[in-house]
Short mmCIF file of C-alpha atoms in Angstrom, two decimals:
data_model
loop_
_atom_site.label_atom_id
_atom_site.label_comp_id
_atom_site.label_asym_id
_atom_site.label_seq_id
_atom_site.Cartn_x
_atom_site.Cartn_y
_atom_site.Cartn_z
CA MET J 524 -0.05 -0.14 -0.24
CA ALA J 525 1.67 3.50 -1.26
CA ILE J 526 0.91 6.24 1.32
CA LEU J 527 1.35 9.78 1.42
CA HIS J 528 2.75 11.88 4.34
CA HIS J 529 1.89 15.26 4.31
CA TYR J 530 0.99 18.51 5.68
CA ALA J 531 -2.11 19.72 4.73
CA PHE J 532 -0.98 23.42 4.24
CA CYS J 533 2.04 22.29 2.84
CA PRO J 534 2.32 24.03 -0.39
CA HIS J 535 5.07 21.01 -1.23
CA SER J 536 2.96 18.31 -0.11
CA ARG J 537 -0.48 20.08 -1.89
CA PHE J 538 1.53 19.58 -4.99
CA VAL J 539 1.91 16.24 -5.09
CA ARG J 540 -1.92 15.79 -4.08
CA LEU J 541 -2.67 17.57 -7.10
CA THR J 542 -0.40 15.19 -9.03
CA MET J 543 -2.38 12.40 -8.05
CA GLY J 544 -4.57 13.70 -8.46
CA GLU J 545 -4.33 14.44 -12.39
CA MET J 546 -2.72 11.05 -12.29
CA GLY J 547 -5.67 9.41 -10.95
CA LEU J 548 -3.48 7.65 -7.40
CA GLU J 549 -5.15 7.87 -4.14
CA PRO J 550 -2.42 6.78 -2.04
CA GLU J 551 -3.78 6.65 1.98
CA ILE J 552 -2.82 9.79 3.54
CA SER J 553 -0.95 10.51 6.34
CA GLU J 554 -1.31 13.95 7.70
CA GLU J 555 2.53 14.87 9.73
CA ARG J 556 2.87 18.34 11.82
CA PRO J 557 6.39 18.69 10.45
CA TRP J 558 7.27 20.71 13.29
CA ALA J 559 7.36 18.28 15.89
CA ARG J 560 10.28 16.45 14.11
CA GLU J 561 9.01 13.14 15.44
CA GLU J 562 11.65 9.77 15.50
CA GLY J 563 9.97 7.62 12.79
CA PHE J 564 9.03 10.63 10.30
CA LEU J 565 12.59 11.64 10.89
CA ARG J 566 14.15 7.93 10.07
CA MET J 567 12.07 7.87 6.55
CA ASN J 568 13.12 11.38 5.92
CA PRO J 569 16.13 13.01 7.75
CA SER J 570 15.70 16.42 6.76
CA GLY J 571 12.40 16.39 7.99
CA THR J 572 10.43 18.06 5.60
CA THR J 573 7.14 17.05 3.92
CA PRO J 574 5.84 15.24 1.72
CA VAL J 575 7.25 11.71 2.02
CA PHE J 576 5.64 9.11 -0.45
CA LEU J 577 6.56 5.49 0.81
CA GLU J 578 5.57 3.02 -2.01
CA ASN J 579 7.17 -0.37 -2.58
CA ASP J 580 9.48 -0.24 1.16
CA ILE J 581 11.13 2.81 -0.97
CA ALA J 582 10.93 6.22 1.01
CA ILE J 583 10.57 8.95 -1.52
CA PRO J 584 10.83 12.45 -0.24
CA GLY J 585 10.33 15.79 -1.65
CA ALA J 586 7.81 17.37 -3.61
CA GLY J 587 11.14 17.07 -6.72
CA VAL J 588 12.40 14.10 -6.56
CA ILE J 589 8.71 12.41 -5.86
CA ALA J 590 7.65 14.84 -8.81
CA GLU J 591 10.33 12.73 -11.13
CA TYR J 592 9.66 8.84 -9.23
CA LEU J 593 5.33 9.55 -10.37
CA ASP J 594 7.29 10.76 -14.13
CA GLU J 595 8.92 7.61 -14.32
CA THR J 596 6.43 5.08 -12.40
CA ARG J 597 3.44 6.81 -13.90
CA GLY J 598 4.09 8.97 -16.29
CA LEU J 599 4.12 7.63 -20.36
CA GLY J 600 0.16 5.57 -18.92
CA MET J 601 -1.25 8.98 -18.74
CA ASN J 602 -2.19 9.13 -22.85
CA GLY J 603 -0.40 11.68 -23.71
CA ARG J 604 -1.13 13.93 -20.90
CA ARG J 605 2.48 13.78 -19.57
CA LEU J 606 2.57 16.51 -16.63
CA LEU J 607 6.74 16.07 -17.42
CA PRO J 608 6.64 16.17 -21.43
CA GLY J 609 8.75 13.84 -23.50
CA ASP J 610 11.33 16.21 -25.47
CA PRO J 611 14.66 17.47 -23.94
CA ALA J 612 13.42 21.96 -24.43
CA GLY J 613 10.16 21.06 -23.30
CA ARG J 614 11.49 19.41 -20.01
CA VAL J 615 13.87 21.66 -19.28
CA GLU J 616 11.47 24.23 -19.02
CA VAL J 617 8.89 22.56 -17.40
CA ARG J 618 12.00 21.46 -14.04
CA ARG J 619 12.85 25.67 -14.49
CA LEU J 620 9.53 25.84 -13.06
CA LEU J 621 9.72 22.86 -10.84
CA GLU J 622 12.67 24.45 -9.23
CA TRP J 623 11.26 28.34 -9.70
CA PHE J 624 8.08 27.55 -7.76
CA ASN J 625 9.31 25.20 -5.22
CA SER J 626 12.42 26.44 -4.30
CA LYS J 627 12.72 30.21 -5.03
CA PHE J 628 8.72 31.43 -4.45
CA TYR J 629 8.72 28.80 -1.19
CA ASP J 630 12.07 31.23 -0.36
CA GLU J 631 10.38 34.61 -0.63
CA VAL J 632 6.79 33.71 -0.05
CA THR J 633 4.96 31.35 0.93
CA GLY J 634 7.86 29.32 3.29
CA TYR J 635 6.89 33.13 4.98
CA LEU J 636 3.84 32.16 5.33
CA VAL J 637 2.82 29.62 5.95
CA THR J 638 5.80 29.31 9.03
CA GLU J 639 4.59 32.81 10.83
CA LYS J 640 1.25 32.63 10.31
CA ILE J 641 -0.14 28.61 10.21
CA ILE J 642 2.55 26.61 11.78
CA LYS J 643 3.64 29.75 14.76
CA ARG J 644 0.50 29.27 15.38
CA PHE J 645 1.31 25.54 16.51
CA SER J 646 4.72 25.89 17.41
CA GLY J 647 3.68 28.67 20.31
CA GLU J 648 6.83 31.11 18.47
CA ALA J 649 5.44 35.30 17.57
CA PRO J 650 4.85 35.60 14.40
CA ASP J 651 7.57 38.01 12.42
CA ALA J 652 6.18 40.80 10.86
CA GLY J 653 8.75 42.18 8.99
CA ALA J 654 8.37 38.51 7.35
CA ILE J 655 5.29 38.41 6.16
CA ARG J 656 5.55 41.94 4.58
CA ALA J 657 8.88 40.92 3.18
CA ALA J 658 6.65 37.86 1.77
CA ARG J 659 3.75 40.21 0.41
CA SER J 660 5.98 42.25 -1.18
CA ASN J 661 7.77 39.56 -3.16
CA MET J 662 4.49 38.33 -4.35
CA ARG J 663 3.43 41.00 -6.82
CA TYR J 664 6.88 40.00 -8.88
CA HIS J 665 5.71 36.81 -8.81
CA LEU J 666 2.32 37.06 -9.48
CA ARG J 667 3.01 39.60 -12.25
CA TYR J 668 5.53 36.93 -13.39
CA ILE J 669 2.98 34.12 -13.83
CA GLY J 670 0.85 36.75 -15.54
CA PHE J 671 3.80 36.89 -17.75
CA LEU J 672 4.29 33.76 -18.51
CA CYS J 673 0.26 33.17 -19.16
CA ALA J 674 1.19 36.36 -22.25
CA ASP J 675 2.02 33.96 -24.53
CA ARG J 676 1.34 30.40 -23.61
CA ASN J 677 -2.02 28.40 -22.82
CA TRP J 678 -0.05 26.85 -19.41
CA LEU J 679 2.95 28.38 -17.42
CA ALA J 680 5.46 26.11 -19.58
CA GLY J 681 2.97 26.08 -23.31
CA ASP J 682 0.55 24.34 -24.34
CA HIS J 683 -0.37 22.51 -21.68
CA MET J 684 -0.56 21.83 -18.30
CA THR J 685 2.15 20.48 -16.34
CA TYR J 686 4.13 19.83 -13.07
CA ALA J 687 4.96 24.18 -13.15
CA ASP J 688 1.09 24.66 -13.35
CA LEU J 689 0.35 22.53 -10.28
CA ALA J 690 3.58 23.97 -8.71
CA ALA J 691 2.68 27.14 -8.83
CA ALA J 692 -1.17 26.67 -8.11
CA ALA J 693 -0.22 24.69 -5.06
CA HIS J 694 2.04 27.76 -3.82
CA LEU J 695 -0.97 29.88 -4.32
CA SER J 696 -3.25 28.14 -2.66
CA CYS J 697 -1.69 28.53 0.86
CA ALA J 698 -1.18 31.90 0.20
CA ASP J 699 -4.62 32.25 -0.99
CA TYR J 700 -6.22 30.40 2.43
CA LEU J 701 -4.48 33.66 4.55
CA GLY J 702 -6.24 36.09 2.11
CA ASP J 703 -2.29 37.69 0.61
CA VAL J 704 -2.77 37.15 -2.86
CA PRO J 705 -3.65 40.45 -4.96
CA TRP J 706 -5.28 38.84 -7.88
CA ASP J 707 -6.63 42.27 -8.71
CA GLU J 708 -3.12 42.87 -10.25
CA ASP J 709 -2.89 41.05 -12.80
CA GLU J 710 -5.55 39.47 -14.65
CA LEU J 711 -3.92 36.97 -16.51
CA ALA J 712 -2.35 35.42 -13.53
CA LYS J 713 -5.99 35.50 -12.21
CA GLU J 714 -7.63 33.70 -15.11
CA TRP J 715 -5.25 30.93 -15.51
CA TYR J 716 -5.68 29.95 -11.67
CA ALA J 717 -9.53 29.63 -11.65
CA ARG J 718 -8.64 27.06 -14.10
CA VAL J 719 -6.25 25.43 -12.34
CA LYS J 720 -8.67 25.43 -9.63
CA SER J 721 -11.47 24.14 -11.36
CA ARG J 722 -9.56 20.97 -12.13
CA PRO J 723 -11.05 17.74 -9.88
CA ALA J 724 -7.41 17.39 -8.18
CA PHE J 725 -8.00 20.24 -5.97
CA ARG J 726 -11.34 19.81 -4.43
CA SER J 727 -10.31 17.86 -1.41
CA LEU J 728 -7.41 20.78 -0.95
CA LEU J 729 -9.81 23.42 -1.15
CA ALA J 730 -11.69 21.84 1.85
CA ASP J 731 -9.23 21.81 4.29
CA ARG J 732 -9.30 24.20 7.03
CA VAL J 733 -6.94 25.59 9.72
CA PRO J 734 -8.64 25.10 12.96
CA GLY J 735 -9.76 29.03 14.00
CA MET J 736 -8.27 30.39 10.56
CA THR J 737 -11.22 31.13 7.90
CA PRO J 738 -10.17 31.73 4.18
CA PRO J 739 -11.59 34.87 2.73
CA SER J 740 -14.89 33.93 0.70
CA HIS J 741 -13.32 33.60 -3.12
CA TYR J 742 -10.62 30.85 -1.67
CA ALA J 743 -13.05 28.07 -2.19
CA ASP J 744 -15.16 29.86 -5.17
CA LEU J 745 -14.36 28.38 -8.33
CA ASP J 746 -15.70 31.52 -10.46
CA PHE J 747 -13.92 33.73 -8.09
CA MET S 1245 29.06 25.22 -29.58
CA ALA S 1246 27.41 24.25 -25.82
CA ILE S 1247 28.24 27.39 -22.98
CA LEU S 1248 28.65 26.64 -19.88
CA HIS S 1249 27.90 30.16 -18.00
CA HIS S 1250 29.45 29.58 -14.11
CA TYR S 1251 30.92 31.50 -11.36
CA ALA S 1252 34.19 29.57 -9.55
CA PHE S 1253 33.10 29.98 -6.27
CA CYS S 1254 29.46 28.89 -6.70
CA PRO S 1255 28.79 25.44 -5.58
CA HIS S 1256 26.44 24.56 -7.93
CA SER S 1257 28.40 25.22 -10.93
CA ARG S 1258 31.33 23.44 -9.44
CA PHE S 1259 29.36 20.29 -9.72
CA VAL S 1260 28.41 21.06 -12.70
CA ARG S 1261 31.47 21.49 -13.48
CA LEU S 1262 32.67 17.81 -12.19
CA THR S 1263 29.87 16.41 -13.66
CA MET S 1264 30.82 17.51 -16.82
CA GLY S 1265 34.94 16.50 -15.86
CA GLU S 1266 33.42 12.93 -15.14
CA MET S 1267 30.91 13.08 -18.53
CA GLY S 1268 34.06 13.78 -20.69
CA LEU S 1269 32.16 17.12 -21.54
CA GLU S 1270 34.47 20.46 -22.25
CA PRO S 1271 32.31 22.89 -22.71
CA GLU S 1272 33.18 26.23 -23.50
CA ILE S 1273 32.94 28.44 -20.30
CA SER S 1274 32.23 31.61 -19.47
CA GLU S 1275 32.37 32.96 -16.01
CA GLU S 1276 29.50 35.09 -14.24
CA ARG S 1277 29.54 37.65 -11.91
CA PRO S 1278 25.86 36.75 -10.05
CA TRP S 1279 25.75 39.73 -8.20
CA ALA S 1280 26.28 41.53 -10.82
CA ARG S 1281 22.50 41.06 -12.67
CA GLU S 1282 23.58 42.00 -15.69
CA GLU S 1283 21.12 42.11 -18.22
CA GLY S 1284 21.89 39.25 -20.93
CA PHE S 1285 22.55 36.84 -18.00
CA LEU S 1286 19.01 37.60 -16.73
CA ARG S 1287 17.63 37.17 -19.88
CA MET S 1288 19.04 33.78 -20.01
CA ASN S 1289 17.66 32.85 -16.86
CA PRO S 1290 15.58 35.17 -14.93
CA SER S 1291 15.94 34.05 -11.38
CA GLY S 1292 19.66 35.44 -11.76
CA THR S 1293 21.55 32.30 -10.66
CA THR S 1294 24.52 30.16 -11.90
CA PRO S 1295 25.39 27.58 -13.08
CA VAL S 1296 23.49 28.03 -16.80
CA PHE S 1297 24.80 25.59 -19.46
CA LEU S 1298 23.79 26.88 -22.78
CA GLU S 1299 23.12 24.09 -25.37
CA ASN S 1300 20.71 23.82 -29.16
CA ASP S 1301 19.31 27.28 -28.36
CA ILE S 1302 18.64 25.50 -24.63
CA ALA S 1303 19.14 27.50 -21.89
CA ILE S 1304 19.23 25.28 -19.24
CA PRO S 1305 19.25 26.59 -15.52
CA GLY S 1306 20.59 24.82 -12.01
CA ALA S 1307 22.41 22.68 -10.83
CA GLY S 1308 19.20 20.35 -10.55
CA VAL S 1309 18.31 20.51 -13.83
CA ILE S 1310 21.58 20.53 -15.43
CA ALA S 1311 21.70 17.21 -14.12
CA GLU S 1312 18.80 15.53 -15.34
CA TYR S 1313 19.34 16.99 -18.92
CA LEU S 1314 22.58 15.59 -18.54
CA ASP S 1315 21.52 12.38 -17.51
CA GLU S 1316 19.33 12.32 -19.83
CA THR S 1317 21.26 12.75 -22.93
CA ARG S 1318 24.91 12.22 -21.85
CA GLY S 1319 24.73 9.47 -19.45
CA LEU S 1320 23.55 6.58 -21.57
CA GLY S 1321 27.10 6.21 -22.95
CA MET S 1322 29.14 6.20 -19.71
CA ASN S 1323 29.32 3.24 -20.24
CA GLY S 1324 28.36 1.41 -16.90
CA ARG S 1325 29.16 4.50 -14.98
CA ARG S 1326 26.27 6.46 -15.48
CA LEU S 1327 25.86 9.23 -12.31
CA LEU S 1328 22.01 8.91 -11.82
CA PRO S 1329 21.51 4.80 -11.65
CA GLY S 1330 18.80 3.14 -13.35
CA ASP S 1331 16.65 1.47 -10.80
CA PRO S 1332 13.92 3.38 -9.61
CA ALA S 1333 15.22 2.93 -5.42
CA GLY S 1334 18.82 4.29 -6.61
CA ARG S 1335 17.33 7.69 -8.40
CA VAL S 1336 15.86 8.26 -5.65
CA GLU S 1337 18.08 7.90 -2.67
CA VAL S 1338 20.92 9.50 -5.29
CA ARG S 1339 18.16 12.83 -6.04
CA ARG S 1340 17.55 12.84 -2.60
CA LEU S 1341 20.94 13.48 -1.50
CA LEU S 1342 21.27 15.85 -4.69
CA GLU S 1343 18.86 18.13 -2.98
CA TRP S 1344 20.51 17.74 0.43
CA PHE S 1345 22.80 18.97 -0.50
CA ASN S 1346 22.15 21.19 -3.50
CA SER S 1347 19.20 22.68 -0.84
CA LYS S 1348 19.74 21.74 2.58
CA PHE S 1349 23.44 22.04 2.41
CA TYR S 1350 24.01 25.08 0.30
CA ASP S 1351 20.68 27.13 2.43
CA GLU S 1352 23.15 26.11 6.32
CA VAL S 1353 25.75 25.77 5.38
CA THR S 1354 27.54 26.46 2.00
CA GLY S 1355 25.99 29.68 0.87
CA TYR S 1356 26.44 31.85 3.97
CA LEU S 1357 30.08 30.90 3.68
CA VAL S 1358 30.55 31.99 -0.13
CA THR S 1359 28.16 34.99 0.74
CA GLU S 1360 29.32 36.72 3.60
CA LYS S 1361 33.01 35.69 2.86
CA ILE S 1362 33.23 35.81 -0.68
CA ILE S 1363 30.81 37.82 -2.53
CA LYS S 1364 30.79 40.22 -0.32
CA ARG S 1365 34.00 41.44 -0.35
CA PHE S 1366 33.44 42.20 -4.22
CA SER S 1367 29.80 43.56 -3.68
CA GLY S 1368 31.36 46.20 -0.72
CA GLU S 1369 29.12 45.00 2.26
CA ALA S 1370 30.35 43.82 5.59
CA PRO S 1371 30.11 40.26 5.81
CA ASP S 1372 27.74 38.72 8.96
CA ALA S 1373 29.58 36.97 11.21
CA GLY S 1374 26.54 35.63 12.71
CA ALA S 1375 25.95 34.03 9.48
CA ILE S 1376 28.82 32.71 9.47
CA ARG S 1377 29.05 31.32 13.06
CA ALA S 1378 25.93 29.52 12.13
CA ALA S 1379 27.23 28.68 8.97
CA ARG S 1380 30.23 27.02 11.09
CA SER S 1381 28.06 25.26 13.40
CA ASN S 1382 26.16 23.63 10.88
CA MET S 1383 29.19 22.61 9.05
CA ARG S 1384 29.93 19.68 11.95
CA TYR S 1385 26.04 17.88 11.62
CA HIS S 1386 26.33 17.96 8.48
CA LEU S 1387 30.29 16.61 8.15
CA ARG S 1388 28.87 13.93 10.68
CA TYR S 1389 26.13 13.32 8.11
CA ILE S 1390 28.36 11.78 5.61
CA GLY S 1391 30.26 10.16 7.86
CA PHE S 1392 26.96 7.89 8.90
CA LEU S 1393 26.42 7.42 5.16
CA CYS S 1394 30.17 6.10 4.98
CA ALA S 1395 29.97 4.04 7.35
CA ASP S 1396 28.10 1.01 5.29
CA ARG S 1397 28.61 2.63 1.56
CA ASN S 1398 31.04 2.42 -0.82
CA TRP S 1399 30.09 6.24 -1.57
CA LEU S 1400 27.11 8.45 -0.32
CA ALA S 1401 24.41 6.77 -2.25
CA GLY S 1402 25.56 3.40 -2.64
CA ASP S 1403 28.01 1.36 -4.71
CA HIS S 1404 29.06 3.63 -7.22
CA MET S 1405 30.19 6.93 -7.28
CA THR S 1406 26.53 9.10 -8.18
CA TYR S 1407 25.60 12.71 -8.24
CA ALA S 1408 25.49 12.95 -4.82
CA ASP S 1409 29.37 12.27 -4.25
CA LEU S 1410 29.88 15.33 -6.37
CA ALA S 1411 27.66 17.41 -5.24
CA ALA S 1412 28.97 17.53 -1.63
CA ALA S 1413 32.33 17.45 -2.69
CA ALA S 1414 31.28 20.32 -4.85
CA HIS S 1415 29.74 22.14 -2.08
CA LEU S 1416 32.79 20.85 0.50
CA SER S 1417 35.41 21.75 -1.76
CA CYS S 1418 33.74 25.78 -1.51
CA ALA S 1419 34.30 26.03 2.30
CA ASP S 1420 37.73 24.15 2.49
CA TYR S 1421 38.78 26.76 0.23
CA LEU S 1422 38.07 28.65 3.49
CA GLY S 1423 39.16 27.01 5.46
CA ASP S 1424 35.26 26.62 7.60
CA VAL S 1425 35.38 22.16 7.47
CA PRO S 1426 36.60 20.42 10.70
CA TRP S 1427 38.38 17.83 8.64
CA ASP S 1428 39.42 15.71 11.32
CA GLU S 1429 36.15 15.79 13.79
CA ASP S 1430 35.01 12.90 11.26
CA GLU S 1431 37.83 10.51 9.87
CA LEU S 1432 35.24 9.10 7.51
CA ALA S 1433 34.16 12.38 5.54
CA LYS S 1434 37.74 12.96 5.72
CA GLU S 1435 38.85 9.71 3.60
CA TRP S 1436 35.65 9.79 1.28
CA TYR S 1437 36.36 13.18 0.47
CA ALA S 1438 39.82 12.67 -0.74
CA ARG S 1439 38.88 10.01 -3.25
CA VAL S 1440 36.56 12.16 -4.91
CA LYS S 1441 39.22 15.10 -4.99
CA SER S 1442 41.71 12.90 -7.08
CA ARG S 1443 39.42 12.75 -9.52
CA PRO S 1444 40.93 14.12 -12.05
CA ALA S 1445 37.87 16.11 -12.78
CA PHE S 1446 38.67 17.95 -9.75
CA ARG S 1447 42.05 18.91 -11.03
CA SER S 1448 40.40 22.62 -12.35
CA LEU S 1449 37.99 23.82 -9.42
CA LEU S 1450 41.68 23.21 -7.22
CA ALA S 1451 43.29 25.82 -9.33
CA ASP S 1452 41.02 28.51 -9.04
CA ARG S 1453 41.72 30.99 -6.62
CA VAL S 1454 39.83 34.24 -5.20
CA PRO S 1455 41.94 37.41 -5.63
CA GLY S 1456 43.79 38.07 -2.27
CA MET S 1457 42.69 34.81 -0.20
CA THR S 1458 44.97 32.59 0.10
CA PRO S 1459 43.48 28.56 1.04
CA PRO S 1460 44.63 26.72 3.58
CA SER S 1461 47.72 24.69 2.40
CA HIS S 1462 45.86 21.07 2.34
CA TYR S 1463 43.09 22.36 0.27
CA ALA S 1464 45.18 21.67 -3.09
CA ASP S 1465 46.96 18.63 -1.52
CA LEU S 1466 45.54 15.09 -2.56
CA ASP S 1467 46.23 13.26 0.06
CA PHE S 1468 45.82 15.97 3.10
#
């Protein structure tokens, strides 16, 4: 039995849930609290971060490693809807954007927002207002970059939906839950996000809640 | 003609140089100063970071994306010495460690050391002594982790040298230039590094110098 160890508001976990939804995979789901650094979880993934996908006794840690693993083990069975394209230039562009959102966007925006506004509620530390301000400021240029990509592409990496769209949307969905995406500043980015958000794979993400924190009314509205 | 855009003391660039050396590739080399944020370089890689490998009009940015690209385009021609193994579990372990060194070790150790001690010499900012202290403290547990892996493996990811060894050694070589690797604290890690350092691909790295900064005498000594 395959198990996905995740945290509901970890953007990297959300990316893997979206990917598995698109691939029609329904692993058992185990919720982790990465800030608790529990010993069993650390043995499975010494870096202590979510997500970890466990299959055939292999613990596969991290969004990027899981994406490559799923493409290699499931990608060719997707009847041409492969989330990592087959041609070298297409693979470079998808992996470039996957890295952009999972590393750069996370380091500059969603890592701060999720840590300061959600995780610190549970770990008992005081949120750092400066980090939240920096994240909100950085968000604007990332949103413009998404709009820039959408100006002459159907999807972020080209003609088809790929890992790049799922990663960007996964991160944005966490920030959107917190009310920190200024959608009105970029119509193209907003239109693209509405398309990704309406995928069936997105439904379970939009249903998750942080106890005591209500998302803005547009969060789960598929028409914004 | 293929070109590698790199910076001599960027650990991710060093990883790609080692990889290309092991693969027998000799691209044209172009030295970048990533802190200068030059427009031509940003057009090629909007994230502004080194390395970027340019081939057949495709700009391939970042250590991880370049590693996947080279494995897919050159890996099978290495007569079994493939740096990313063919079996799923082996691929997961190499990619896990590649991510460990290129992201976690960089974020916790070499990013601080290179930025504070080298890049700030050129950008004119004052080094942050706290960041350097944090990096030195974090170095110790990473060195122990390398020793732990070497205790029952020939190389970091298993029986053969892989991307994992080249990434770890690339990062360590930058810290070692700065005298910030306490080799005496882990004999197994030291013995493993001596083996990687003696590869012919390492020679050109060991010859690079930061103007005005002399490395410790053991830096380029293949026997320590």
